[in-house]
GROMACS .gro file of C-alpha atoms in nm:
model
  496
    1MET     CA    1  -6.352   0.878  -1.539
    2SER     CA    2  -6.236   0.545  -1.416
    3GLY     CA    3  -5.898   0.608  -1.573
    4SER     CA    4  -5.879   0.930  -1.379
    5THR     CA    5  -5.961   0.743  -1.059
    6TYR     CA    6  -5.687   0.486  -1.120
    7ALA     CA    7  -5.444   0.765  -1.196
    8THR     CA    8  -5.535   0.935  -0.870
    9LEU     CA    9  -5.493   0.613  -0.671
   10ALA     CA   10  -5.159   0.546  -0.840
   11GLY     CA   11  -5.049   0.898  -0.752
   12ILE     CA   12  -5.152   0.849  -0.390
   13ARG     CA   13  -4.955   0.523  -0.372
   14ARG     CA   14  -4.648   0.690  -0.519
   15LEU     CA   15  -4.684   0.982  -0.279
   16GLY     CA   16  -4.719   0.743   0.014
   17ALA     CA   17  -4.412   0.548  -0.095
   18ALA     CA   18  -4.212   0.870  -0.135
   19THR     CA   19  -4.323   0.993   0.207
   20ALA     CA   20  -4.229   0.660   0.369
   21SER     CA   21  -3.895   0.669   0.192
   22GLY     CA   22  -3.835   1.021   0.319
   23ARG     CA   23  -3.921   0.917   0.675
   24SER     CA   24  -3.685   0.621   0.649
   25GLU     CA   25  -3.400   0.856   0.563
   26TYR     CA   26  -3.430   1.067   0.878
   27PRO     CA   27  -3.258   0.812   1.106
   28LEU     CA   28  -2.978   0.772   0.850
   29ALA     CA   29  -2.929   1.148   0.828
   30LEU     CA   30  -2.922   1.166   1.208
   31VAL     CA   31  -2.653   0.897   1.228
   32ALA     CA   32  -2.445   1.068   0.959
   33GLY     CA   33  -2.479   1.408   1.128
   34ALA     CA   34  -2.379   1.263   1.464
   35PHE     CA   35  -2.080   1.096   1.299
   36THR     CA   36  -1.961   1.429   1.155
   37LEU     CA   37  -2.009   1.607   1.487
   38ALA     CA   38  -1.827   1.330   1.678
   39GLN     CA   39  -1.526   1.366   1.450
   40LEU     CA   40  -1.508   1.741   1.510
   41VAL     CA   41  -1.546   1.704   1.888
   42LEU     CA   42  -1.345   1.389   1.960
   43VAL     CA   43  -1.071   1.392   1.696
   44ARG     CA   44  -1.070   1.773   1.670
   45PRO     CA   45  -0.986   1.975   1.360
   46GLY     CA   46  -0.653   2.091   1.500
   47LEU     CA   47  -0.498   1.743   1.474
   48GLY     CA   48  -0.185   1.772   1.259
   49LEU     CA   49  -0.119   1.565   0.950
   50GLY     CA   50   0.024   1.214   0.989
   51TRP     CA   51   0.307   1.061   0.787
   52ASP     CA   52   0.097   0.914   0.506
   53GLU     CA   53  -0.128   1.218   0.503
   54THR     CA   54   0.167   1.445   0.428
   55VAL     CA   55   0.247   1.230   0.124
   56TYR     CA   56  -0.107   1.247  -0.012
   57VAL     CA   57  -0.166   1.614   0.070
   58SER     CA   58   0.170   1.727  -0.068
   59GLN     CA   59   0.082   1.600  -0.417
   60ILE     CA   60  -0.149   1.898  -0.469
   61SER     CA   61  -0.045   2.143  -0.200
   62ALA     CA   62   0.015   2.513  -0.159
   63HIS     CA   63   0.236   2.441   0.143
   64ALA     CA   64   0.517   2.205   0.034
   65PRO     CA   65   0.657   2.024  -0.271
   66ALA     CA   66   0.521   1.681  -0.357
   67ALA     CA   67   0.676   1.396  -0.155
   68PHE     CA   68   0.789   1.071  -0.316
   69PHE     CA   69   0.486   0.870  -0.422
   70SER     CA   70   0.557   0.499  -0.379
   71ALA     CA   71   0.414   0.223  -0.600
   72PRO     CA   72   0.123   0.102  -0.380
   73ARG     CA   73  -0.031   0.447  -0.342
   74ALA     CA   74  -0.313   0.586  -0.557
   75ARG     CA   75  -0.394   0.951  -0.616
   76GLY     CA   76  -0.764   0.940  -0.538
   77ILE     CA   77  -0.733   1.087  -0.189
   78SER     CA   78  -0.498   1.361  -0.316
   79LEU     CA   79  -0.763   1.465  -0.567
   80LEU     CA   80  -1.039   1.441  -0.307
   81VAL     CA   81  -0.865   1.694  -0.081
   82ALA     CA   82  -0.739   1.914  -0.366
   83PRO     CA   83  -1.031   2.163  -0.336
   84ILE     CA   84  -0.876   2.263  -0.002
   85THR     CA   85  -0.505   2.182  -0.026
   86SER     CA   86  -0.453   2.347  -0.365
   87TRP     CA   87  -0.500   2.692  -0.213
   88SER     CA   88  -0.489   2.659   0.168
   89SER     CA   89  -0.240   2.514   0.414
   90SER     CA   90  -0.496   2.511   0.698
   91THR     CA   91  -0.517   2.169   0.856
   92THR     CA   92  -0.827   2.278   1.049
   93LEU     CA   93  -1.010   2.366   0.730
   94LEU     CA   94  -0.907   2.034   0.575
   95ARG     CA   95  -1.034   1.837   0.877
   96VAL     CA   96  -1.371   2.014   0.877
   97TYR     CA   97  -1.407   1.954   0.503
   98LEU     CA   98  -1.329   1.583   0.536
   99ALA     CA   99  -1.551   1.537   0.842
  100ALA     CA  100  -1.848   1.689   0.660
  101LEU     CA  101  -1.775   1.494   0.343
  102SER     CA  102  -1.733   1.164   0.528
  103GLY     CA  103  -2.068   1.215   0.704
  104LEU     CA  104  -2.239   1.281   0.372
  105ALA     CA  105  -2.074   0.975   0.218
  106LEU     CA  106  -2.195   0.755   0.505
  107PHE     CA  107  -2.551   0.881   0.458
  108LEU     CA  108  -2.545   0.814   0.083
  109ALA     CA  109  -2.393   0.467   0.130
  110LEU     CA  110  -2.659   0.365   0.386
  111ARG     CA  111  -2.931   0.516   0.169
  112THR     CA  112  -2.856   0.272  -0.113
  113TRP     CA  113  -2.979  -0.009   0.116
  114ARG     CA  114  -3.311   0.148   0.213
  115THR     CA  115  -3.525  -0.090   0.002
  116LEU     CA  116  -3.334  -0.396   0.125
  117PHE     CA  117  -3.348  -0.351   0.504
  118PRO     CA  118  -3.567  -0.155   0.747
  119ALA     CA  119  -3.450   0.192   0.845
  120ARG     CA  120  -3.386   0.083   1.205
  121VAL     CA  121  -3.144  -0.186   1.087
  122LEU     CA  122  -2.960   0.059   0.862
  123ALA     CA  123  -2.945   0.323   1.135
  124LEU     CA  124  -2.802   0.071   1.381
  125ALA     CA  125  -2.554  -0.052   1.120
  126GLY     CA  126  -2.439   0.304   1.057
  127THR     CA  127  -2.405   0.363   1.430
  128LEU     CA  128  -2.201   0.045   1.481
  129PHE     CA  129  -1.962   0.134   1.200
  130ALA     CA  130  -1.938   0.505   1.279
  131SER     CA  131  -1.874   0.447   1.651
  132LEU     CA  132  -1.560   0.239   1.597
  133TRP     CA  133  -1.253   0.433   1.703
  134VAL     CA  134  -1.081   0.354   1.376
  135THR     CA  135  -1.375   0.496   1.175
  136LEU     CA  136  -1.388   0.813   1.384
  137PHE     CA  137  -1.011   0.858   1.367
  138TYR     CA  138  -0.975   0.812   0.992
  139GLY     CA  139  -1.300   0.978   0.881
  140PRO     CA  140  -1.147   1.330   0.887
  141GLN     CA  141  -0.803   1.217   0.770
  142ALA     CA  142  -0.656   1.242   0.422
  143MET     CA  143  -0.636   0.864   0.394
  144PRO     CA  144  -0.806   0.635   0.140
  145ASN     CA  145  -0.934   0.348   0.356
  146TYR     CA  146  -1.255   0.509   0.483
  147TRP     CA  147  -1.350   0.603   0.129
  148VAL     CA  148  -1.297   0.249   0.005
  149ALA     CA  149  -1.523   0.134   0.291
  150VAL     CA  150  -1.820   0.359   0.216
  151ALA     CA  151  -1.780   0.305  -0.158
  152ALA     CA  152  -1.781  -0.073  -0.109
  153LEU     CA  153  -2.095  -0.043   0.105
  154ALA     CA  154  -2.269   0.171  -0.157
  155ALA     CA  155  -2.159  -0.048  -0.449
  156THR     CA  156  -2.289  -0.364  -0.281
  157GLY     CA  157  -2.620  -0.198  -0.199
  158CYS     CA  158  -2.665  -0.071  -0.557
  159PHE     CA  159  -2.572  -0.413  -0.694
  160LEU     CA  160  -2.831  -0.591  -0.479
  161ARG     CA  161  -3.100  -0.337  -0.563
  162ALA     CA  162  -3.034  -0.374  -0.935
  163ARG     CA  163  -3.043  -0.752  -0.903
  164ALA     CA  164  -3.368  -0.739  -0.705
  165ASP     CA  165  -3.529  -0.512  -0.966
  166GLY     CA  166  -3.415  -0.740  -1.247
  167THR     CA  167  -3.096  -0.654  -1.431
  168ASP     CA  168  -3.289  -0.550  -1.742
  169HIS     CA  169  -3.523  -0.324  -1.544
  170ALA     CA  170  -3.281  -0.171  -1.293
  171GLY     CA  171  -3.319   0.205  -1.255
  172ARG     CA  172  -3.066   0.432  -1.417
  173SER     CA  173  -2.978   0.592  -1.083
  174THR     CA  174  -2.902   0.249  -0.934
  175LEU     CA  175  -2.669   0.157  -1.220
  176TRP     CA  176  -2.497   0.495  -1.205
  177GLY     CA  177  -2.459   0.450  -0.831
  178LEU     CA  178  -2.294   0.112  -0.884
  179ALA     CA  179  -2.054   0.251  -1.143
  180ALA     CA  180  -1.968   0.559  -0.937
  181SER     CA  181  -1.910   0.358  -0.618
  182ALA     CA  182  -1.686   0.108  -0.796
  183SER     CA  183  -1.497   0.395  -0.956
  184LEU     CA  184  -1.444   0.564  -0.619
  185MET     CA  185  -1.305   0.242  -0.472
  186ALA     CA  186  -1.059   0.194  -0.756
  187TRP     CA  187  -0.975   0.564  -0.754
  188MET     CA  188  -0.869   0.533  -0.390
  189ARG     CA  189  -0.706   0.187  -0.387
  190PRO     CA  190  -0.732  -0.025  -0.703
  191THR     CA  191  -0.621  -0.351  -0.543
  192ASP     CA  192  -0.867  -0.311  -0.254
  193ALA     CA  193  -1.144  -0.244  -0.505
  194VAL     CA  194  -1.075  -0.575  -0.679
  195TRP     CA  195  -1.078  -0.772  -0.354
  196ALA     CA  196  -1.398  -0.605  -0.229
  197THR     CA  197  -1.589  -0.668  -0.554
  198LEU     CA  198  -1.476  -1.026  -0.621
  199PRO     CA  199  -1.807  -1.178  -0.500
  200LEU     CA  200  -2.004  -0.930  -0.712
  201LEU     CA  201  -1.799  -1.015  -1.021
  202ALA     CA  202  -1.834  -1.388  -0.954
  203LEU     CA  203  -2.210  -1.358  -0.904
  204CYS     CA  204  -2.244  -1.166  -1.231
  205LEU     CA  205  -2.063  -1.443  -1.417
  206PHE     CA  206  -2.245  -1.727  -1.244
  207ALA     CA  207  -2.593  -1.576  -1.286
  208ARG     CA  208  -2.514  -1.422  -1.626
  209HIS     CA  209  -2.592  -1.068  -1.519
  210TRP     CA  210  -2.405  -0.927  -1.817
  211ARG     CA  211  -2.542  -0.575  -1.783
  212LEU     CA  212  -2.439  -0.552  -1.418
  213LEU     CA  213  -2.101  -0.699  -1.503
  214ALA     CA  214  -2.045  -0.437  -1.771
  215VAL     CA  215  -2.144  -0.153  -1.536
  216LEU     CA  216  -1.925  -0.285  -1.254
  217LEU     CA  217  -1.622  -0.336  -1.479
  218ALA     CA  218  -1.669   0.007  -1.634
  219GLY     CA  219  -1.673   0.165  -1.289
  220LEU     CA  220  -1.361  -0.020  -1.175
  221ALA     CA  221  -1.179   0.061  -1.499
  222SER     CA  222  -1.265   0.432  -1.486
  223GLY     CA  223  -1.126   0.456  -1.134
  224ALA     CA  224  -0.813   0.251  -1.197
  225VAL     CA  225  -0.715   0.396  -1.536
  226GLU     CA  226  -0.500   0.674  -1.386
  227TRP     CA  227  -0.312   0.424  -1.167
  228VAL     CA  228  -0.249   0.195  -1.464
  229VAL     CA  229  -0.136   0.479  -1.692
  230GLU     CA  230   0.095   0.611  -1.420
  231ALA     CA  231   0.243   0.261  -1.386
  232TYR     CA  232   0.366   0.279  -1.745
  233VAL     CA  233   0.472   0.644  -1.725
  234SER     CA  234   0.657   0.641  -1.391
  235TYR     CA  235   0.708   0.285  -1.266
  236GLY     CA  236   0.825   0.080  -1.563
  237GLY     CA  237   0.491  -0.083  -1.642
  238LEU     CA  238   0.200  -0.240  -1.459
  239THR     CA  239   0.383  -0.562  -1.372
  240GLN     CA  240   0.679  -0.368  -1.234
  241ARG     CA  241   0.455  -0.143  -1.029
  242LEU     CA  242   0.277  -0.443  -0.878
  243HIS     CA  243   0.616  -0.602  -0.805
  244ASP     CA  244   0.743  -0.283  -0.640
  245ALA     CA  245   0.421  -0.253  -0.440
  246SER     CA  246   0.462  -0.610  -0.316
  247ALA     CA  247   0.821  -0.540  -0.210
  248ILE     CA  248   0.718  -0.229  -0.019
  249GLU     CA  249   0.445  -0.428   0.156
  250GLY     CA  250   0.713  -0.670   0.274
  251GLY     CA  251   0.658  -0.934   0.007
  252LEU     CA  252   0.305  -1.055  -0.047
  253GLY     CA  253   0.249  -1.420   0.037
  254TRP     CA  254   0.101  -1.639   0.306
  255HIS     CA  255   0.116  -1.440   0.632
  256LEU     CA  256  -0.113  -1.507   0.926
  257ALA     CA  257  -0.178  -1.150   1.042
  258ILE     CA  258  -0.485  -1.211   1.260
  259THR     CA  259  -0.292  -1.170   1.585
  260ASP     CA  260  -0.122  -0.862   1.441
  261GLN     CA  261  -0.462  -0.706   1.379
  262LEU     CA  262  -0.564  -0.789   1.736
  263ARG     CA  263  -0.250  -0.616   1.866
  264SER     CA  264  -0.321  -0.308   1.657
  265LEU     CA  265  -0.673  -0.262   1.797
  266GLY     CA  266  -0.532  -0.093   2.105
  267GLY     CA  267  -0.474   0.222   1.900
  268ARG     CA  268  -0.162   0.157   1.695
  269ALA     CA  269  -0.188   0.330   1.358
  270LEU     CA  270   0.073   0.093   1.212
  271CYS     CA  271   0.189  -0.235   1.361
  272ARG     CA  272   0.512  -0.308   1.169
  273PRO     CA  273   0.682  -0.505   1.303
  274CYS     CA  274   0.395  -0.618   1.522
  275THR     CA  275   0.579  -0.749   1.827
  276SER     CA  276   0.408  -0.553   2.104
  277ALA     CA  277   0.195  -0.712   2.375
  278MET     CA  278  -0.173  -0.773   2.324
  279PRO     CA  279  -0.399  -0.491   2.447
  280ASN     CA  280  -0.646  -0.535   2.730
  281PRO     CA  281  -0.883  -0.822   2.636
  282ALA     CA  282  -1.177  -0.584   2.669
  283VAL     CA  283  -1.041  -0.392   2.368
  284ASP     CA  284  -1.043  -0.700   2.145
  285VAL     CA  285  -1.366  -0.865   2.255
  286TRP     CA  286  -1.588  -0.686   1.999
  287TRP     CA  287  -1.356  -0.802   1.719
  288LEU     CA  288  -1.392  -1.164   1.830
  289VAL     CA  289  -1.771  -1.136   1.872
  290LEU     CA  290  -1.812  -0.979   1.526
  291PRO     CA  291  -1.791  -1.308   1.325
  292VAL     CA  292  -2.042  -1.472   1.561
  293LEU     CA  293  -2.292  -1.192   1.511
  294ALA     CA  294  -2.232  -1.203   1.135
  295VAL     CA  295  -2.320  -1.572   1.127
  296ALA     CA  296  -2.627  -1.499   1.342
  297GLY     CA  297  -2.729  -1.235   1.088
  298LEU     CA  298  -2.699  -1.490   0.809
  299VAL     CA  299  -2.913  -1.740   1.001
  300VAL     CA  300  -3.179  -1.471   1.051
  301ALA     CA  301  -3.171  -1.390   0.680
  302VAL     CA  302  -3.204  -1.754   0.572
  303ARG     CA  303  -3.506  -1.803   0.799
  304ALA     CA  304  -3.664  -1.485   0.661
  305ARG     CA  305  -3.594  -1.602   0.301
  306ARG     CA  306  -3.384  -1.300   0.213
  307THR     CA  307  -3.045  -1.464   0.204
  308ALA     CA  308  -2.883  -1.263  -0.076
  309PRO     CA  309  -2.891  -0.914   0.088
  310THR     CA  310  -2.705  -1.063   0.385
  311LEU     CA  311  -2.481  -1.322   0.223
  312VAL     CA  312  -2.344  -1.091  -0.048
  313PRO     CA  313  -2.211  -0.818   0.186
  314LEU     CA  314  -2.066  -1.086   0.414
  315ALA     CA  315  -1.887  -1.242   0.116
  316CYS     CA  316  -1.756  -0.900   0.009
  317ALA     CA  317  -1.640  -0.831   0.366
  318ALA     CA  318  -1.456  -1.164   0.371
  319THR     CA  319  -1.272  -1.102   0.044
  320ALA     CA  320  -1.195  -0.740   0.140
  321ALA     CA  321  -1.041  -0.858   0.469
  322PHE     CA  322  -0.859  -1.161   0.328
  323PRO     CA  323  -0.537  -0.994   0.203
  324TYR     CA  324  -0.494  -0.803   0.529
  325LEU     CA  325  -0.545  -1.113   0.742
  326PHE     CA  326  -0.356  -1.371   0.536
  327VAL     CA  327  -0.138  -1.206   0.269
  328ILE     CA  328   0.035  -0.902   0.425
  329GLY     CA  329   0.279  -0.957   0.707
  330TYR     CA  330   0.187  -0.658   0.923
  331ALA     CA  331  -0.124  -0.478   1.041
  332ALA     CA  332  -0.299  -0.143   1.056
  333PRO     CA  333  -0.654  -0.109   1.190
  334ARG     CA  334  -0.761   0.108   0.895
  335PHE     CA  335  -0.700  -0.179   0.651
  336LEU     CA  336  -1.017  -0.355   0.767
  337LEU     CA  337  -1.251  -0.056   0.743
  338PRO     CA  338  -1.419  -0.189   0.424
  339ALA     CA  339  -1.488  -0.522   0.595
  340TYR     CA  340  -1.634  -0.347   0.901
  341ALA     CA  341  -1.865  -0.134   0.685
  342LEU     CA  342  -1.993  -0.435   0.490
  343VAL     CA  343  -2.047  -0.660   0.790
  344ALA     CA  344  -2.225  -0.390   0.989
  345ILE     CA  345  -2.564  -0.442   0.820
  346PRO     CA  346  -2.591  -0.820   0.881
  347VAL     CA  347  -2.473  -0.767   1.240
  348ALA     CA  348  -2.728  -0.491   1.296
  349ASP     CA  349  -3.000  -0.715   1.152
  350ALA     CA  350  -2.905  -0.990   1.398
  351LEU     CA  351  -2.912  -0.748   1.693
  352VAL     CA  352  -3.251  -0.607   1.595
  353GLN     CA  353  -3.392  -0.959   1.573
  354LEU     CA  354  -3.240  -1.036   1.913
  355VAL     CA  355  -3.449  -0.768   2.082
  356THR     CA  356  -3.770  -0.788   1.875
  357ARG     CA  357  -3.835  -1.162   1.843
  358PRO     CA  358  -3.861  -1.249   2.217
  359THR     CA  359  -4.173  -1.150   2.410
  360GLY     CA  360  -4.248  -1.050   2.766
  361ALA     CA  361  -3.966  -1.079   3.019
  362TRP     CA  362  -3.726  -1.230   2.766
  363ARG     CA  363  -3.753  -0.918   2.550
  364ARG     CA  364  -3.666  -0.698   2.848
  365VAL     CA  365  -3.367  -0.919   2.922
  366ALA     CA  366  -3.253  -0.902   2.559
  367VAL     CA  367  -3.291  -0.524   2.545
  368THR     CA  368  -3.099  -0.485   2.871
  369VAL     CA  369  -2.815  -0.707   2.752
  370LEU     CA  370  -2.794  -0.521   2.421
  371VAL     CA  371  -2.797  -0.175   2.580
  372VAL     CA  372  -2.532  -0.268   2.838
  373GLY     CA  373  -2.318  -0.437   2.573
  374LEU     CA  374  -2.337  -0.142   2.333
  375ALA     CA  375  -2.268   0.107   2.614
  376GLY     CA  376  -1.959  -0.087   2.720
  377HIS     CA  377  -1.846  -0.120   2.359
  378LEU     CA  378  -1.885   0.254   2.300
  379ALA     CA  379  -1.693   0.338   2.619
  380ILE     CA  380  -1.403   0.118   2.510
  381GLN     CA  381  -1.400   0.268   2.159
  382LEU     CA  382  -1.393   0.621   2.295
  383ALA     CA  383  -1.113   0.537   2.538
  384VAL     CA  384  -0.898   0.390   2.260
  385LEU     CA  385  -0.981   0.687   2.037
  386GLU     CA  386  -0.871   0.937   2.301
  387ARG     CA  387  -0.544   0.751   2.354
  388THR     CA  388  -0.483   0.732   1.979
  389VAL     CA  389  -0.553   1.102   1.924
  390ASN     CA  390  -0.324   1.198   2.213
  391ARG     CA  391  -0.045   0.981   2.076
  392ALA     CA  392  -0.084   1.132   1.731
  393ASN     CA  393  -0.082   1.484   1.874
  394VAL     CA  394   0.246   1.419   2.054
  395GLN     CA  395   0.411   1.292   1.736
  396HIS     CA  396   0.278   1.576   1.523
  397ARG     CA  397   0.393   1.837   1.777
  398ASP     CA  398   0.741   1.683   1.770
  399TRP     CA  399   0.751   1.722   1.392
  400SER     CA  400   0.625   2.078   1.419
  401ARG     CA  401   0.892   2.168   1.678
  402THR     CA  402   1.162   2.011   1.463
  403ALA     CA  403   1.038   2.219   1.170
  404ALA     CA  404   1.060   2.533   1.385
  405GLU     CA  405   1.417   2.443   1.481
  406LEU     CA  406   1.506   2.394   1.115
  407HIS     CA  407   1.361   2.735   1.037
  408ARG     CA  408   1.577   2.882   1.315
  409LEU     CA  409   1.881   2.718   1.157
  410GLY     CA  410   1.803   2.882   0.825
  411VAL     CA  411   1.638   2.587   0.652
  412ARG     CA  412   1.348   2.756   0.477
  413ARG     CA  413   1.167   2.699   0.150
  414PRO     CA  414   1.288   2.625  -0.104
  415CYS     CA  415   1.481   2.360   0.086
  416LEU     CA  416   1.548   1.987   0.107
  417LEU     CA  417   1.547   1.742   0.400
  418THR     CA  418   1.689   1.392   0.430
  419GLY     CA  419   1.713   1.137   0.710
  420GLN     CA  420   1.480   1.029   0.989
  421ASP     CA  421   1.113   1.125   0.937
  422ALA     CA  422   1.225   1.338   0.646
  423ILE     CA  423   0.890   1.311   0.464
  424PRO     CA  424   0.659   1.445   0.740
  425VAL     CA  425   0.912   1.690   0.883
  426ALA     CA  426   0.980   1.824   0.533
  427PHE     CA  427   0.609   1.889   0.484
  428TYR     CA  428   0.584   2.072   0.818
  429THR     CA  429   0.892   2.275   0.724
  430GLY     CA  430   0.775   2.348   0.370
  431CYS     CA  431   1.066   2.159   0.216
  432ALA     CA  432   1.109   1.880  -0.033
  433SER     CA  433   1.235   1.544   0.095
  434ALA     CA  434   1.486   1.298  -0.044
  435SER     CA  435   1.617   0.951   0.033
  436THR     CA  436   1.901   0.752  -0.120
  437GLY     CA  437   1.782   0.411   0.001
  438GLY     CA  438   1.484   0.212   0.122
  439HIS     CA  439   1.128   0.212  -0.006
  440ASN     CA  440   1.122   0.590  -0.051
  441ALA     CA  441   1.448   0.617  -0.245
  442ASN     CA  442   1.417   0.898  -0.495
  443SER     CA  443   1.760   1.060  -0.509
  444SER     CA  444   2.137   1.006  -0.495
  445ARG     CA  445   2.437   1.156  -0.319
  446THR     CA  446   2.533   1.345  -0.634
  447VAL     CA  447   2.191   1.506  -0.662
  448ILE     CA  448   2.185   1.600  -0.292
  449ASP     CA  449   2.535   1.753  -0.313
  450ARG     CA  450   2.432   1.953  -0.618
  451THR     CA  451   2.111   2.067  -0.450
  452ALA     CA  452   2.303   2.183  -0.141
  453ARG     CA  453   2.489   2.436  -0.359
  454ARG     CA  454   2.169   2.624  -0.450
  455MET     CA  455   1.929   2.585  -0.153
  456PRO     CA  456   1.928   2.497   0.218
  457VAL     CA  457   1.967   2.123   0.280
  458ALA     CA  458   1.961   1.943   0.615
  459ASP     CA  459   1.986   1.584   0.736
  460ILE     CA  460   1.816   1.448   1.048
  461THR     CA  461   1.952   1.149   1.242
  462PRO     CA  462   1.901   1.007   1.593
  463ALA     CA  463   2.143   1.169   1.837
  464GLY     CA  464   2.485   1.006   1.827
  465SER     CA  465   2.424   0.798   1.515
  466ARG     CA  466   2.645   0.802   1.207
  467PRO     CA  467   2.532   1.047   0.938
  468PRO     CA  468   2.514   0.956   0.567
  469ALA     CA  469   2.833   1.010   0.369
  470TYR     CA  470   2.712   1.327   0.200
  471ALA     CA  471   2.647   1.493   0.539
  472HIS     CA  472   2.950   1.381   0.740
  473ASP     CA  473   3.121   1.721   0.724
  474TRP     CA  474   2.809   1.934   0.766
  475SER     CA  475   2.774   2.138   1.086
  476VAL     CA  476   2.582   1.942   1.349
  477HIS     CA  477   2.321   2.088   1.584
  478HIS     CA  478   2.191   1.881   1.875
  479TYR     CA  479   1.816   1.912   1.923
  480GLY     CA  480   1.657   1.686   2.183
  481THR     CA  481   1.702   1.326   2.067
  482LEU     CA  482   1.805   1.438   1.718
  483ASP     CA  483   2.119   1.554   1.541
  484ILE     CA  484   2.045   1.804   1.268
  485ARG     CA  485   2.322   1.851   1.015
  486VAL     CA  486   2.294   2.154   0.791
  487ALA     CA  487   2.480   2.195   0.462
  488PRO     CA  488   2.750   2.466   0.479
  489THR     CA  489   2.573   2.691   0.227
  490THR     CA  490   2.292   2.750   0.480
  491LYS     CA  491   2.329   3.033   0.729
  492THR     CA  492   2.164   3.034   1.068
  493GLY     CA  493   1.871   3.272   1.063
  494GLY     CA  494   1.797   3.214   0.696
  495GLY     CA  495   1.959   3.270   0.362
  496VAL     CA  496   2.215   3.095   0.146
   0.00000   0.00000   0.00000
């Protein structure tokens, strides 16, 4: 009888814990749902594909042949979008799919932290990360950086939960979550995965968490194996691929790129070379305040005697950001998405403490300051997002119009494009692309001449500039600021 009573009490406790856990997930689900909706409303599904997106999407696409795949790239994002791109050329459908998937991924990543921080901290952290213009802009895009960010957040949360439970007693779901998150990171960008997990690997070695180390390494290896195998099959080996990747990145070494990142925060997708003026100081202020709030979060954690759940994500954020602040000589806001995701939880913890610890009038002052600050921050993020989306739309429409002009000139699939913006314009046209020099070199004059005998080939150059040797005697058509030279085998209106 007594055993039955204890069993009943144990069941009630488990039911209560499950109910509390379910309640704690509602705010996270709300944040993730709002994030998905904001992408669809503010970025809009009709946004065309960007340059890098056309490379990734074309690898498994029903619309155009695969573009040249340079050494630094990994095929994770191409496989992620394959359920759509393998049979449909609809950009709208792809955007909706990625927006929904990115919202789900954010929810799952935040959920891994639910036993480490209160739900209100996690909900605020998700809101801070999801409201950044760079997060909203790249969430629905076929780009790998957002996925590295949420995977890094999930992997760190699973690691800390397993460590808190005792490495020998960690739940199977937690260990699988760690392995899957590490695999997703490496699947998307192997080098970023290594940088983001360096503190976790070091902690495993220092504390002799051999089981966690094995799970983490297995996850990283499973995600990176395709990239490593491809290095030997297509790039002359792993060392050669890393060397080529470094050359494409401009030569990895000591580069102070902090000011470049500040310049890019005004909405530049790529700052290379980064010689433009600094944006309005109001745009950069949150970026400068972020380290201060992170340190405040660490102070709060030390006083509360829960240092590890705060210090570990901060360390992972620091190592994830390091190569993009000090090793690469240019900037793109998306590069720091993993760091932003990891630092969001300590920052949210600091802000929650800011408004809950004071009493009386001081609490009202703190709440007012926080609300005004967050409102101003959100307004700035939305303004930059709108400007960035508009700029992207203009560029994508230009590519689409150029593709329409090429169709009018008879350049239709199967076809080949070379010259300025050949990769994105080729995708919009439904053609393959080729280059005889630079980082995307994948052909030669002989091959292009031979190709021009059996399919439409065109070269695009800025108006008035000298064409490449293989196109010097092709008929030239002036189109806006471009000169389009079409191989003589192509007839206007289509056909060869």
